[in-house]
PDB file of C-alpha atoms and ligand atoms in Angstrom:
ATOM      1  CA  MET B   1     -13.219  56.418 -79.810  1.00 77.00           C
ATOM      2  CA  ARG B   2     -12.678  59.797 -81.402  1.00 85.00           C
ATOM      3  CA  ASN B   3     -13.846  63.463 -81.116  1.00 90.00           C
ATOM      4  CA  MET B   4     -13.548  63.252 -77.222  1.00 92.00           C
ATOM      5  CA  THR B   5     -14.697  66.317 -75.436  1.00 93.00           C
ATOM      6  CA  GLU B   6     -13.445  67.925 -72.374  1.00 94.00           C
ATOM      7  CA  ALA B   7     -16.532  66.414 -70.864  1.00 91.00           C
ATOM      8  CA  ASP B   8     -15.666  62.992 -71.470  1.00 95.00           C
ATOM      9  CA  LEU B   9     -11.957  62.617 -72.153  1.00 97.00           C
ATOM     10  CA  THR B  10     -11.037  61.736 -68.506  1.00 97.00           C
ATOM     11  CA  GLU B  11     -13.517  58.632 -68.386  1.00 97.00           C
ATOM     12  CA  VAL B  12     -11.846  57.657 -71.702  1.00 96.00           C
ATOM     13  CA  VAL B  13      -8.456  57.730 -70.180  1.00 97.00           C
ATOM     14  CA  LEU B  14      -9.290  56.076 -67.082  1.00 98.00           C
ATOM     15  CA  GLU B  15     -11.006  53.246 -69.091  1.00 97.00           C
ATOM     16  CA  ARG B  16      -7.661  52.758 -70.882  1.00 97.00           C
ATOM     17  CA  TYR B  17      -5.774  52.066 -67.610  1.00 98.00           C
ATOM     18  CA  ALA B  18      -8.412  49.862 -66.243  1.00 98.00           C
ATOM     19  CA  SER B  19      -6.859  46.731 -67.111  1.00 97.00           C
ATOM     20  CA  THR B  20      -3.599  47.351 -65.191  1.00 98.00           C
ATOM     21  CA  PRO B  21      -3.234  44.167 -63.631  1.00 98.00           C
ATOM     22  CA  ASP B  22      -1.684  45.044 -60.388  1.00 98.00           C
ATOM     23  CA  PRO B  23      -4.768  46.576 -57.942  1.00 98.00           C
ATOM     24  CA  ARG B  24      -2.549  49.158 -56.051  1.00 98.00           C
ATOM     25  CA  LEU B  25      -1.060  50.425 -59.165  1.00 98.00           C
ATOM     26  CA  ARG B  26      -4.439  50.823 -60.954  1.00 98.00           C
ATOM     27  CA  THR B  27      -5.541  52.665 -57.892  1.00 98.00           C
ATOM     28  CA  LEU B  28      -2.472  55.080 -58.209  1.00 98.00           C
ATOM     29  CA  LEU B  29      -2.737  55.621 -61.764  1.00 98.00           C
ATOM     30  CA  HIS B  30      -6.636  56.124 -61.870  1.00 98.00           C
ATOM     31  CA  THR B  31      -6.255  58.722 -58.879  1.00 98.00           C
ATOM     32  CA  LEU B  32      -3.690  60.507 -60.273  1.00 98.00           C
ATOM     33  CA  ILE B  33      -5.096  61.027 -63.659  1.00 98.00           C
ATOM     34  CA  ARG B  34      -8.607  62.077 -62.151  1.00 98.00           C
ATOM     35  CA  HIS B  35      -6.537  64.861 -59.889  1.00 98.00           C
ATOM     36  CA  LEU B  36      -4.453  65.900 -62.556  1.00 98.00           C
ATOM     37  CA  HIS B  37      -7.289  66.038 -65.096  1.00 98.00           C
ATOM     38  CA  ALA B  38      -9.042  68.271 -62.275  1.00 98.00           C
ATOM     39  CA  PHE B  39      -6.234  70.523 -62.038  1.00 98.00           C
ATOM     40  CA  VAL B  40      -6.005  71.429 -65.597  1.00 98.00           C
ATOM     41  CA  ARG B  41      -9.570  71.902 -65.789  1.00 98.00           C
ATOM     42  CA  GLU B  42      -9.690  74.061 -62.608  1.00 98.00           C
ATOM     43  CA  VAL B  43      -6.959  76.583 -63.473  1.00 98.00           C
ATOM     44  CA  ARG B  44      -7.811  76.378 -67.320  1.00 98.00           C
ATOM     45  CA  LEU B  45      -3.966  75.544 -68.076  1.00 98.00           C
ATOM     46  CA  THR B  46      -2.444  77.150 -71.130  1.00 98.00           C
ATOM     47  CA  GLU B  47      -0.419  75.669 -73.573  1.00 98.00           C
ATOM     48  CA  ASP B  48       2.600  77.993 -72.513  1.00 98.00           C
ATOM     49  CA  GLU B  49       2.153  76.982 -68.872  1.00 98.00           C
ATOM     50  CA  TRP B  50       1.891  73.566 -69.433  1.00 98.00           C
ATOM     51  CA  MET B  51       5.199  73.786 -71.628  1.00 98.00           C
ATOM     52  CA  THR B  52       6.974  75.742 -68.678  1.00 98.00           C
ATOM     53  CA  GLY B  53       5.913  73.088 -66.302  1.00 98.00           C
ATOM     54  CA  ILE B  54       7.318  70.409 -68.760  1.00 98.00           C
ATOM     55  CA  GLN B  55      10.591  72.398 -68.990  1.00 98.00           C
ATOM     56  CA  PHE B  56      10.748  72.934 -65.128  1.00 98.00           C
ATOM     57  CA  LEU B  57      10.158  69.140 -64.515  1.00 98.00           C
ATOM     58  CA  THR B  58      12.829  68.392 -67.170  1.00 98.00           C
ATOM     59  CA  ARG B  59      15.409  70.402 -65.704  1.00 98.00           C
ATOM     60  CA  THR B  60      14.785  69.122 -62.117  1.00 98.00           C
ATOM     61  CA  GLY B  61      15.271  65.546 -63.439  1.00 98.00           C
ATOM     62  CA  GLN B  62      18.478  66.544 -65.473  1.00 98.00           C
ATOM     63  CA  MET B  63      19.960  68.204 -62.182  1.00 97.00           C
ATOM     64  CA  CYS B  64      20.113  64.668 -60.416  1.00 97.00           C
ATOM     65  CA  ASP B  65      23.000  62.823 -59.989  1.00 94.00           C
ATOM     66  CA  ASP B  66      24.408  60.368 -57.418  1.00 89.00           C
ATOM     67  CA  LYS B  67      25.190  63.420 -55.419  1.00 87.00           C
ATOM     68  CA  ARG B  68      22.386  65.761 -56.121  1.00 92.00           C
ATOM     69  CA  GLN B  69      18.688  64.609 -55.823  1.00 94.00           C
ATOM     70  CA  GLU B  70      16.704  67.789 -57.157  1.00 96.00           C
ATOM     71  CA  MET B  71      13.449  65.566 -57.520  1.00 96.00           C
ATOM     72  CA  ILE B  72      13.526  64.836 -53.781  1.00 94.00           C
ATOM     73  CA  LEU B  73      14.154  68.323 -52.794  1.00 95.00           C
ATOM     74  CA  LEU B  74      11.214  69.318 -54.943  1.00 97.00           C
ATOM     75  CA  SER B  75       8.833  66.906 -53.443  1.00 97.00           C
ATOM     76  CA  ASP B  76      10.103  68.290 -49.872  1.00 95.00           C
ATOM     77  CA  ASN B  77       9.707  71.909 -51.041  1.00 97.00           C
ATOM     78  CA  LEU B  78       5.906  71.171 -52.230  1.00 98.00           C
ATOM     79  CA  GLY B  79       5.421  69.568 -48.842  1.00 97.00           C
ATOM     80  CA  ILE B  80       4.830  66.109 -50.526  1.00 96.00           C
ATOM     81  CA  SER B  81       7.523  64.178 -48.565  1.00 94.00           C
ATOM     82  CA  ALA B  82       6.010  65.522 -45.136  1.00 94.00           C
ATOM     83  CA  LEU B  83       2.695  64.484 -46.199  1.00 95.00           C
ATOM     84  CA  VAL B  84       3.444  61.068 -47.451  1.00 94.00           C
ATOM     85  CA  ASN B  85       5.330  60.763 -44.049  1.00 91.00           C
ATOM     86  CA  MET B  86       2.202  61.980 -42.059  1.00 90.00           C
ATOM     87  CA  VAL B  87       0.005  59.602 -44.107  1.00 90.00           C
ATOM     88  CA  SER B  88       2.347  56.555 -43.678  1.00 85.00           C
ATOM     89  CA  ALA B  89       3.887  57.011 -40.307  1.00 67.00           C
ATOM     90  CA  GLY B  90       1.193  55.716 -37.948  1.00 74.00           C
ATOM     91  CA  VAL B  91       3.485  54.737 -34.948  1.00 76.00           C
ATOM     92  CA  PRO B  92       2.270  53.681 -31.698  1.00 80.00           C
ATOM     93  CA  GLU B  93       2.191  56.249 -28.693  1.00 84.00           C
ATOM     94  CA  GLY B  94       5.117  56.700 -26.823  1.00 90.00           C
ATOM     95  CA  THR B  95       7.499  55.784 -29.877  1.00 95.00           C
ATOM     96  CA  THR B  96       9.885  58.245 -31.533  1.00 96.00           C
ATOM     97  CA  GLU B  97       8.185  60.184 -34.438  1.00 94.00           C
ATOM     98  CA  SER B  98       9.834  59.865 -38.017  1.00 94.00           C
ATOM     99  CA  THR B  99      10.128  62.640 -40.319  1.00 95.00           C
ATOM    100  CA  VAL B 100      11.508  63.150 -44.011  1.00 93.00           C
ATOM    101  CA  ILE B 101      14.623  61.608 -45.162  1.00 93.00           C
ATOM    102  CA  GLY B 102      15.709  64.748 -47.210  1.00 91.00           C
ATOM    103  CA  PRO B 103      18.154  64.277 -50.464  1.00 90.00           C
ATOM    104  CA  PHE B 104      21.411  63.950 -48.589  1.00 94.00           C
ATOM    105  CA  TYR B 105      21.537  60.643 -46.995  1.00 95.00           C
ATOM    106  CA  VAL B 106      23.970  58.275 -48.350  1.00 95.00           C
ATOM    107  CA  PRO B 107      24.019  54.692 -48.055  1.00 95.00           C
ATOM    108  CA  ASP B 108      26.852  52.434 -46.913  1.00 94.00           C
ATOM    109  CA  SER B 109      28.562  55.198 -44.672  1.00 97.00           C
ATOM    110  CA  PRO B 110      31.402  53.948 -42.194  1.00 98.00           C
ATOM    111  CA  GLN B 111      30.744  52.577 -38.791  1.00 98.00           C
ATOM    112  CA  ARG B 112      32.120  54.640 -35.922  1.00 98.00           C
ATOM    113  CA  GLU B 113      33.279  53.381 -32.641  1.00 97.00           C
ATOM    114  CA  TRP B 114      31.808  53.896 -29.376  1.00 96.00           C
ATOM    115  CA  GLY B 115      32.218  57.501 -28.620  1.00 95.00           C
ATOM    116  CA  GLU B 116      34.172  58.150 -31.965  1.00 96.00           C
ATOM    117  CA  SER B 117      33.441  61.388 -33.447  1.00 96.00           C
ATOM    118  CA  VAL B 118      32.050  61.700 -36.946  1.00 98.00           C
ATOM    119  CA  LEU B 119      33.799  64.861 -37.393  1.00 97.00           C
ATOM    120  CA  LEU B 120      36.625  63.976 -39.790  1.00 96.00           C
ATOM    121  CA  ARG B 121      38.636  67.687 -39.549  1.00 93.00           C
ATOM    122  CA  GLU B 122      40.385  69.517 -36.917  1.00 89.00           C
ATOM    123  CA  GLY B 123      39.098  72.507 -34.717  1.00 84.00           C
ATOM    124  CA  ALA B 124      35.659  71.493 -33.481  1.00 83.00           C
ATOM    125  CA  ASP B 125      34.400  74.472 -31.658  1.00 85.00           C
ATOM    126  CA  ARG B 126      31.082  73.164 -30.543  1.00 93.00           C
ATOM    127  CA  GLU B 127      31.624  69.581 -29.685  1.00 95.00           C
ATOM    128  CA  LEU B 128      28.281  67.697 -28.941  1.00 97.00           C
ATOM    129  CA  ILE B 129      27.926  64.198 -27.150  1.00 97.00           C
ATOM    130  CA  ILE B 130      24.594  62.434 -27.442  1.00 98.00           C
ATOM    131  CA  HIS B 131      24.112  59.431 -25.228  1.00 97.00           C
ATOM    132  CA  GLY B 132      21.050  57.446 -24.522  1.00 98.00           C
ATOM    133  CA  ARG B 133      19.608  54.104 -25.404  1.00 98.00           C
ATOM    134  CA  VAL B 134      17.529  52.405 -28.156  1.00 98.00           C
ATOM    135  CA  LEU B 135      14.306  51.088 -26.708  1.00 98.00           C
ATOM    136  CA  GLY B 136      11.372  49.017 -27.928  1.00 97.00           C
ATOM    137  CA  PRO B 137       7.654  50.004 -27.321  1.00 94.00           C
ATOM    138  CA  GLN B 138       7.393  48.268 -23.828  1.00 94.00           C
ATOM    139  CA  GLY B 139      10.709  50.042 -22.721  1.00 95.00           C
ATOM    140  CA  GLU B 140      12.741  47.045 -23.516  1.00 97.00           C
ATOM    141  CA  ALA B 141      16.352  47.369 -24.353  1.00 98.00           C
ATOM    142  CA  VAL B 142      17.301  47.072 -28.127  1.00 98.00           C
ATOM    143  CA  PRO B 143      20.578  45.209 -28.131  1.00 97.00           C
ATOM    144  CA  GLY B 144      22.869  45.966 -31.046  1.00 96.00           C
ATOM    145  CA  ALA B 145      20.598  48.397 -32.902  1.00 98.00           C
ATOM    146  CA  SER B 146      22.273  50.659 -35.636  1.00 98.00           C
ATOM    147  CA  ILE B 147      22.148  54.409 -35.194  1.00 98.00           C
ATOM    148  CA  GLU B 148      23.158  56.276 -38.138  1.00 98.00           C
ATOM    149  CA  ILE B 149      23.510  60.023 -38.445  1.00 98.00           C
ATOM    150  CA  TRP B 150      24.408  62.662 -40.707  1.00 98.00           C
ATOM    151  CA  GLN B 151      24.444  66.594 -40.717  1.00 98.00           C
ATOM    152  CA  THR B 152      26.006  69.441 -42.160  1.00 98.00           C
ATOM    153  CA  ASP B 153      29.172  71.037 -41.127  1.00 97.00           C
ATOM    154  CA  ALA B 154      29.416  74.403 -39.469  1.00 96.00           C
ATOM    155  CA  ASN B 155      29.562  75.992 -43.149  1.00 96.00           C
ATOM    156  CA  GLY B 156      26.005  74.818 -43.740  1.00 96.00           C
ATOM    157  CA  MET B 157      27.101  72.046 -46.194  1.00 97.00           C
ATOM    158  CA  TYR B 158      26.940  68.149 -46.323  1.00 97.00           C
ATOM    159  CA  ASP B 159      30.370  66.689 -47.277  1.00 97.00           C
ATOM    160  CA  ILE B 160      28.773  65.585 -50.821  1.00 94.00           C
ATOM    161  CA  GLN B 161      27.927  69.228 -51.352  1.00 94.00           C
ATOM    162  CA  ASP B 162      31.724  70.704 -50.607  1.00 95.00           C
ATOM    163  CA  ARG B 163      34.594  69.060 -51.880  1.00 93.00           C
ATOM    164  CA  SER B 164      36.806  70.782 -49.063  1.00 95.00           C
ATOM    165  CA  GLN B 165      35.397  68.452 -46.629  1.00 96.00           C
ATOM    166  CA  PRO B 166      36.791  64.824 -46.220  1.00 96.00           C
ATOM    167  CA  GLU B 167      34.491  61.948 -47.571  1.00 96.00           C
ATOM    168  CA  HIS B 168      32.032  60.801 -45.056  1.00 97.00           C
ATOM    169  CA  ASN B 169      32.707  64.049 -42.804  1.00 98.00           C
ATOM    170  CA  LEU B 170      29.771  64.149 -40.275  1.00 98.00           C
ATOM    171  CA  ARG B 171      27.987  60.752 -41.194  1.00 98.00           C
ATOM    172  CA  GLY B 172      28.601  57.451 -40.101  1.00 98.00           C
ATOM    173  CA  TRP B 173      26.673  54.562 -38.006  1.00 98.00           C
ATOM    174  CA  TYR B 174      27.093  53.532 -34.160  1.00 98.00           C
ATOM    175  CA  ARG B 175      26.201  50.133 -32.948  1.00 98.00           C
ATOM    176  CA  ALA B 176      24.129  50.320 -29.705  1.00 98.00           C
ATOM    177  CA  ARG B 177      25.585  47.889 -26.766  1.00 98.00           C
ATOM    178  CA  LYS B 178      23.533  44.932 -25.354  1.00 97.00           C
ATOM    179  CA  ASP B 179      21.664  47.113 -22.851  1.00 98.00           C
ATOM    180  CA  GLY B 180      20.702  49.317 -25.873  1.00 98.00           C
ATOM    181  CA  THR B 181      22.894  52.147 -24.518  1.00 98.00           C
ATOM    182  CA  PHE B 182      25.047  54.440 -27.339  1.00 98.00           C
ATOM    183  CA  LEU B 183      27.605  57.425 -27.384  1.00 97.00           C
ATOM    184  CA  LEU B 184      27.723  59.449 -30.491  1.00 98.00           C
ATOM    185  CA  LYS B 185      30.185  62.400 -30.979  1.00 97.00           C
ATOM    186  CA  THR B 186      29.342  65.181 -33.358  1.00 98.00           C
ATOM    187  CA  ILE B 187      29.334  68.999 -33.305  1.00 97.00           C
ATOM    188  CA  ARG B 188      26.025  71.151 -32.379  1.00 97.00           C
ATOM    189  CA  PRO B 189      24.350  71.610 -35.890  1.00 97.00           C
ATOM    190  CA  THR B 190      23.270  74.910 -37.499  1.00 97.00           C
ATOM    191  CA  SER B 191      20.604  76.050 -39.782  1.00 98.00           C
ATOM    192  CA  TYR B 192      21.522  75.849 -43.383  1.00 97.00           C
ATOM    193  CA  PRO B 193      19.865  77.061 -46.593  1.00 97.00           C
ATOM    194  CA  ILE B 194      18.768  73.935 -48.942  1.00 96.00           C
ATOM    195  CA  PRO B 195      20.591  74.337 -52.533  1.00 94.00           C
ATOM    196  CA  THR B 196      19.209  77.279 -54.367  1.00 97.00           C
ATOM    197  CA  ASP B 197      21.263  76.958 -57.500  1.00 96.00           C
ATOM    198  CA  GLY B 198      18.820  74.729 -59.349  1.00 97.00           C
ATOM    199  CA  PRO B 199      14.856  74.684 -60.413  1.00 98.00           C
ATOM    200  CA  VAL B 200      13.646  74.368 -56.890  1.00 98.00           C
ATOM    201  CA  GLY B 201      15.999  77.465 -56.130  1.00 98.00           C
ATOM    202  CA  GLU B 202      14.023  79.178 -58.770  1.00 98.00           C
ATOM    203  CA  LEU B 203      10.910  78.161 -57.405  1.00 98.00           C
ATOM    204  CA  LEU B 204      11.515  79.531 -53.903  1.00 98.00           C
ATOM    205  CA  GLN B 205      12.472  82.920 -55.362  1.00 98.00           C
ATOM    206  CA  LEU B 206       9.256  82.971 -57.691  1.00 98.00           C
ATOM    207  CA  SER B 207       7.337  82.122 -54.373  1.00 98.00           C
ATOM    208  CA  ALA B 208       9.205  84.647 -52.305  1.00 98.00           C
ATOM    209  CA  ARG B 209      10.223  81.941 -49.874  1.00 98.00           C
ATOM    210  CA  HIS B 210      13.294  81.706 -47.707  1.00 98.00           C
ATOM    211  CA  PRO B 211      15.592  78.505 -48.313  1.00 98.00           C
ATOM    212  CA  PHE B 212      16.179  77.628 -44.534  1.00 98.00           C
ATOM    213  CA  ARG B 213      16.034  74.457 -42.599  1.00 98.00           C
ATOM    214  CA  PRO B 214      16.422  74.693 -38.927  1.00 98.00           C
ATOM    215  CA  ALA B 215      19.577  73.033 -37.272  1.00 98.00           C
ATOM    216  CA  HIS B 216      19.032  69.504 -36.950  1.00 98.00           C
ATOM    217  CA  ILE B 217      20.786  66.058 -36.957  1.00 98.00           C
ATOM    218  CA  HIS B 218      19.408  63.294 -38.998  1.00 98.00           C
ATOM    219  CA  ALA B 219      19.177  60.021 -37.400  1.00 98.00           C
ATOM    220  CA  MET B 220      18.193  56.484 -38.917  1.00 98.00           C
ATOM    221  CA  VAL B 221      17.841  53.956 -36.223  1.00 98.00           C
ATOM    222  CA  SER B 222      17.363  49.997 -37.209  1.00 98.00           C
ATOM    223  CA  ALA B 223      17.399  46.462 -35.703  1.00 98.00           C
ATOM    224  CA  PRO B 224      15.939  43.281 -36.620  1.00 97.00           C
ATOM    225  CA  GLY B 225      12.268  42.994 -35.581  1.00 96.00           C
ATOM    226  CA  TYR B 226      11.647  46.693 -35.369  1.00 96.00           C
ATOM    227  CA  ARG B 227      10.404  49.269 -37.723  1.00 95.00           C
ATOM    228  CA  GLN B 228      13.386  51.514 -39.123  1.00 96.00           C
ATOM    229  CA  LEU B 229      13.045  54.776 -37.677  1.00 96.00           C
ATOM    230  CA  THR B 230      14.230  57.512 -39.909  1.00 96.00           C
ATOM    231  CA  THR B 231      14.095  61.029 -37.856  1.00 97.00           C
ATOM    232  CA  HIS B 232      15.598  64.335 -36.981  1.00 98.00           C
ATOM    233  CA  LEU B 233      16.633  65.921 -33.801  1.00 98.00           C
ATOM    234  CA  PHE B 234      16.146  69.366 -33.983  1.00 98.00           C
ATOM    235  CA  ASP B 235      17.870  72.179 -31.887  1.00 98.00           C
ATOM    236  CA  SER B 236      15.269  74.144 -29.664  1.00 98.00           C
ATOM    237  CA  GLU B 237      17.112  77.496 -30.092  1.00 97.00           C
ATOM    238  CA  ASP B 238      16.683  77.442 -33.751  1.00 98.00           C
ATOM    239  CA  GLU B 239      15.009  80.522 -35.142  1.00 98.00           C
ATOM    240  CA  TYR B 240      13.660  78.605 -38.378  1.00 98.00           C
ATOM    241  CA  LEU B 241      11.753  75.899 -36.483  1.00 98.00           C
ATOM    242  CA  ASP B 242       8.245  77.556 -37.416  1.00 98.00           C
ATOM    243  CA  SER B 243       9.427  78.146 -40.870  1.00 98.00           C
ATOM    244  CA  ASP B 244      11.319  74.975 -42.176  1.00 98.00           C
ATOM    245  CA  VAL B 245      11.436  75.268 -45.812  1.00 98.00           C
ATOM    246  CA  VAL B 246      10.423  71.577 -46.098  1.00 97.00           C
ATOM    247  CA  PHE B 247       7.598  71.331 -43.431  1.00 97.00           C
ATOM    248  CA  ALA B 248       9.382  68.727 -41.612  1.00 96.00           C
ATOM    249  CA  VAL B 249       9.478  69.908 -38.011  1.00 98.00           C
ATOM    250  CA  LYS B 250       7.430  67.937 -35.238  1.00 96.00           C
ATOM    251  CA  SER B 251       7.310  69.175 -31.699  1.00 96.00           C
ATOM    252  CA  SER B 252       8.298  65.880 -30.265  1.00 96.00           C
ATOM    253  CA  LEU B 253      11.581  66.090 -32.093  1.00 97.00           C
ATOM    254  CA  ILE B 254      12.892  69.366 -30.718  1.00 98.00           C
ATOM    255  CA  ARG B 255      15.723  68.909 -28.205  1.00 98.00           C
ATOM    256  CA  THR B 256      17.556  71.302 -25.914  1.00 98.00           C
ATOM    257  CA  PHE B 257      21.563  70.885 -26.037  1.00 98.00           C
ATOM    258  CA  GLU B 258      22.628  71.671 -22.663  1.00 97.00           C
ATOM    259  CA  ARG B 259      26.242  73.306 -22.301  1.00 96.00           C
ATOM    260  CA  ASN B 260      28.537  71.517 -19.835  1.00 95.00           C
ATOM    261  CA  GLU B 261      31.504  73.457 -18.535  1.00 95.00           C
ATOM    262  CA  SER B 262      32.790  70.608 -16.480  1.00 95.00           C
ATOM    263  CA  ALA B 263      36.411  69.666 -16.941  1.00 94.00           C
ATOM    264  CA  GLU B 264      35.704  66.265 -15.379  1.00 94.00           C
ATOM    265  CA  ALA B 265      32.644  65.560 -17.580  1.00 93.00           C
ATOM    266  CA  ALA B 266      34.722  66.613 -20.595  1.00 93.00           C
ATOM    267  CA  ALA B 267      37.488  64.176 -19.615  1.00 93.00           C
ATOM    268  CA  GLN B 268      34.643  61.106 -19.044  1.00 89.00           C
ATOM    269  CA  TRP B 269      33.380  61.694 -22.449  1.00 89.00           C
ATOM    270  CA  GLY B 270      36.777  62.411 -24.260  1.00 88.00           C
ATOM    271  CA  VAL B 271      35.550  66.105 -25.297  1.00 90.00           C
ATOM    272  CA  LYS B 272      37.182  69.445 -24.476  1.00 90.00           C
ATOM    273  CA  ALA B 273      35.310  71.684 -22.028  1.00 92.00           C
ATOM    274  CA  PRO B 274      33.124  73.386 -22.597  1.00 94.00           C
ATOM    275  CA  PHE B 275      31.000  71.073 -24.955  1.00 96.00           C
ATOM    276  CA  TRP B 276      27.369  70.394 -25.437  1.00 97.00           C
ATOM    277  CA  GLU B 277      25.589  67.401 -24.298  1.00 97.00           C
ATOM    278  CA  LEU B 278      22.199  65.792 -25.292  1.00 98.00           C
ATOM    279  CA  ARG B 279      20.620  62.835 -23.405  1.00 97.00           C
ATOM    280  CA  ASN B 280      18.382  61.172 -25.832  1.00 98.00           C
ATOM    281  CA  ASP B 281      16.523  57.763 -26.230  1.00 98.00           C
ATOM    282  CA  PHE B 282      15.301  56.575 -29.375  1.00 98.00           C
ATOM    283  CA  VAL B 283      11.993  54.309 -29.268  1.00 98.00           C
ATOM    284  CA  LEU B 284      11.162  52.086 -31.920  1.00 97.00           C
ATOM    285  CA  SER B 285       8.133  50.185 -32.749  1.00 94.00           C
ATOM    286  CA  ARG B 286       7.721  46.750 -33.711  1.00 93.00           C
ATOM    287  CA  ASP B 287       7.977  45.651 -37.271  1.00 89.00           C
ATOM    288  CA  GLU B 288       4.466  44.403 -38.353  1.00 77.00           C
TER     289      GLU B 288
HETATM  290  C1  BEZ Q   1      17.747  67.909 -45.250  1.00 75.39           C
HETATM  291  O1  BEZ Q   1      17.649  67.886 -44.109  1.00 75.39           O
HETATM  292  O2  BEZ Q   1      18.910  67.245 -45.408  1.00 75.39           O
HETATM  293  C2  BEZ Q   1      16.962  68.263 -46.065  1.00 75.39           C
HETATM  294  C3  BEZ Q   1      15.815  67.743 -46.310  1.00 75.39           C
HETATM  295  C4  BEZ Q   1      14.992  68.154 -47.274  1.00 75.39           C
HETATM  296  C5  BEZ Q   1      15.321  68.989 -48.076  1.00 75.39           C
HETATM  297  C6  BEZ Q   1      16.714  69.462 -48.098  1.00 75.39           C
HETATM  298  C7  BEZ Q   1      17.428  69.245 -47.070  1.00 75.39           C
HETATM  299 FE1   FE Q   2      19.413  67.997 -43.193  1.00 75.39          FE
END
């Protein structure tokens, strides 16, 4: 086939991919090609604009290493990660909602003992304890579930962004007891800007958008026989809840941290008064 025109090129390209053996991959490729071609036609994309886009994506890829995931950041900022989460979430009523994982998850973080703090530096001034249960959809305890958390320090940076923090500061996983109960210790999170020193930062600037995420703690909860839950706990007092740069806030995930001034309660939980407290259950759905 030669001398193709704007009118017939898309069909020719689709035909060339029609023999892709895997049916799901064939559908993904066909639909992606149709939408990308439609985009080019609709905006009458110029060669200069196309090259600018190619260079942007190239720089985004080149920025990635084992600590920096600019591609996930781009997906998050375009609302694609949130949309993928929405179309694939579909959990039963009453179970905890999921949200985006973000680019700062680190596999193989260390285990923390019952009530041990994930804060690895001195001088915690906003200590927070989180206690509750991991439950299944019928309200049954999920014994031995793993509850992994990660968050930024008070300066708004994750350990992997900030060489002054000890490795694995503010990340780790806890094992729930036989009755599903857990006790986590951390600090109350703060809102923070996502990294703006790369291509995604340029995009935000060109679009006149702010880079902030509302204060949150990430949690990944898993247990055999249950669907793994990747979620956040958002602070109800945060000013960015309605303008999260990555569109990941769900009302059901907003929590109120209670200030507790009781010296007796502080001694019970092994913290200094005053401290912050959250009672929170995670409700998992069954694995299909
Ligand atoms: C995060 O919460 O760690 C995050 C999520 C999406 C983009 C950037 C950061
Ligand atoms: Fe985060």
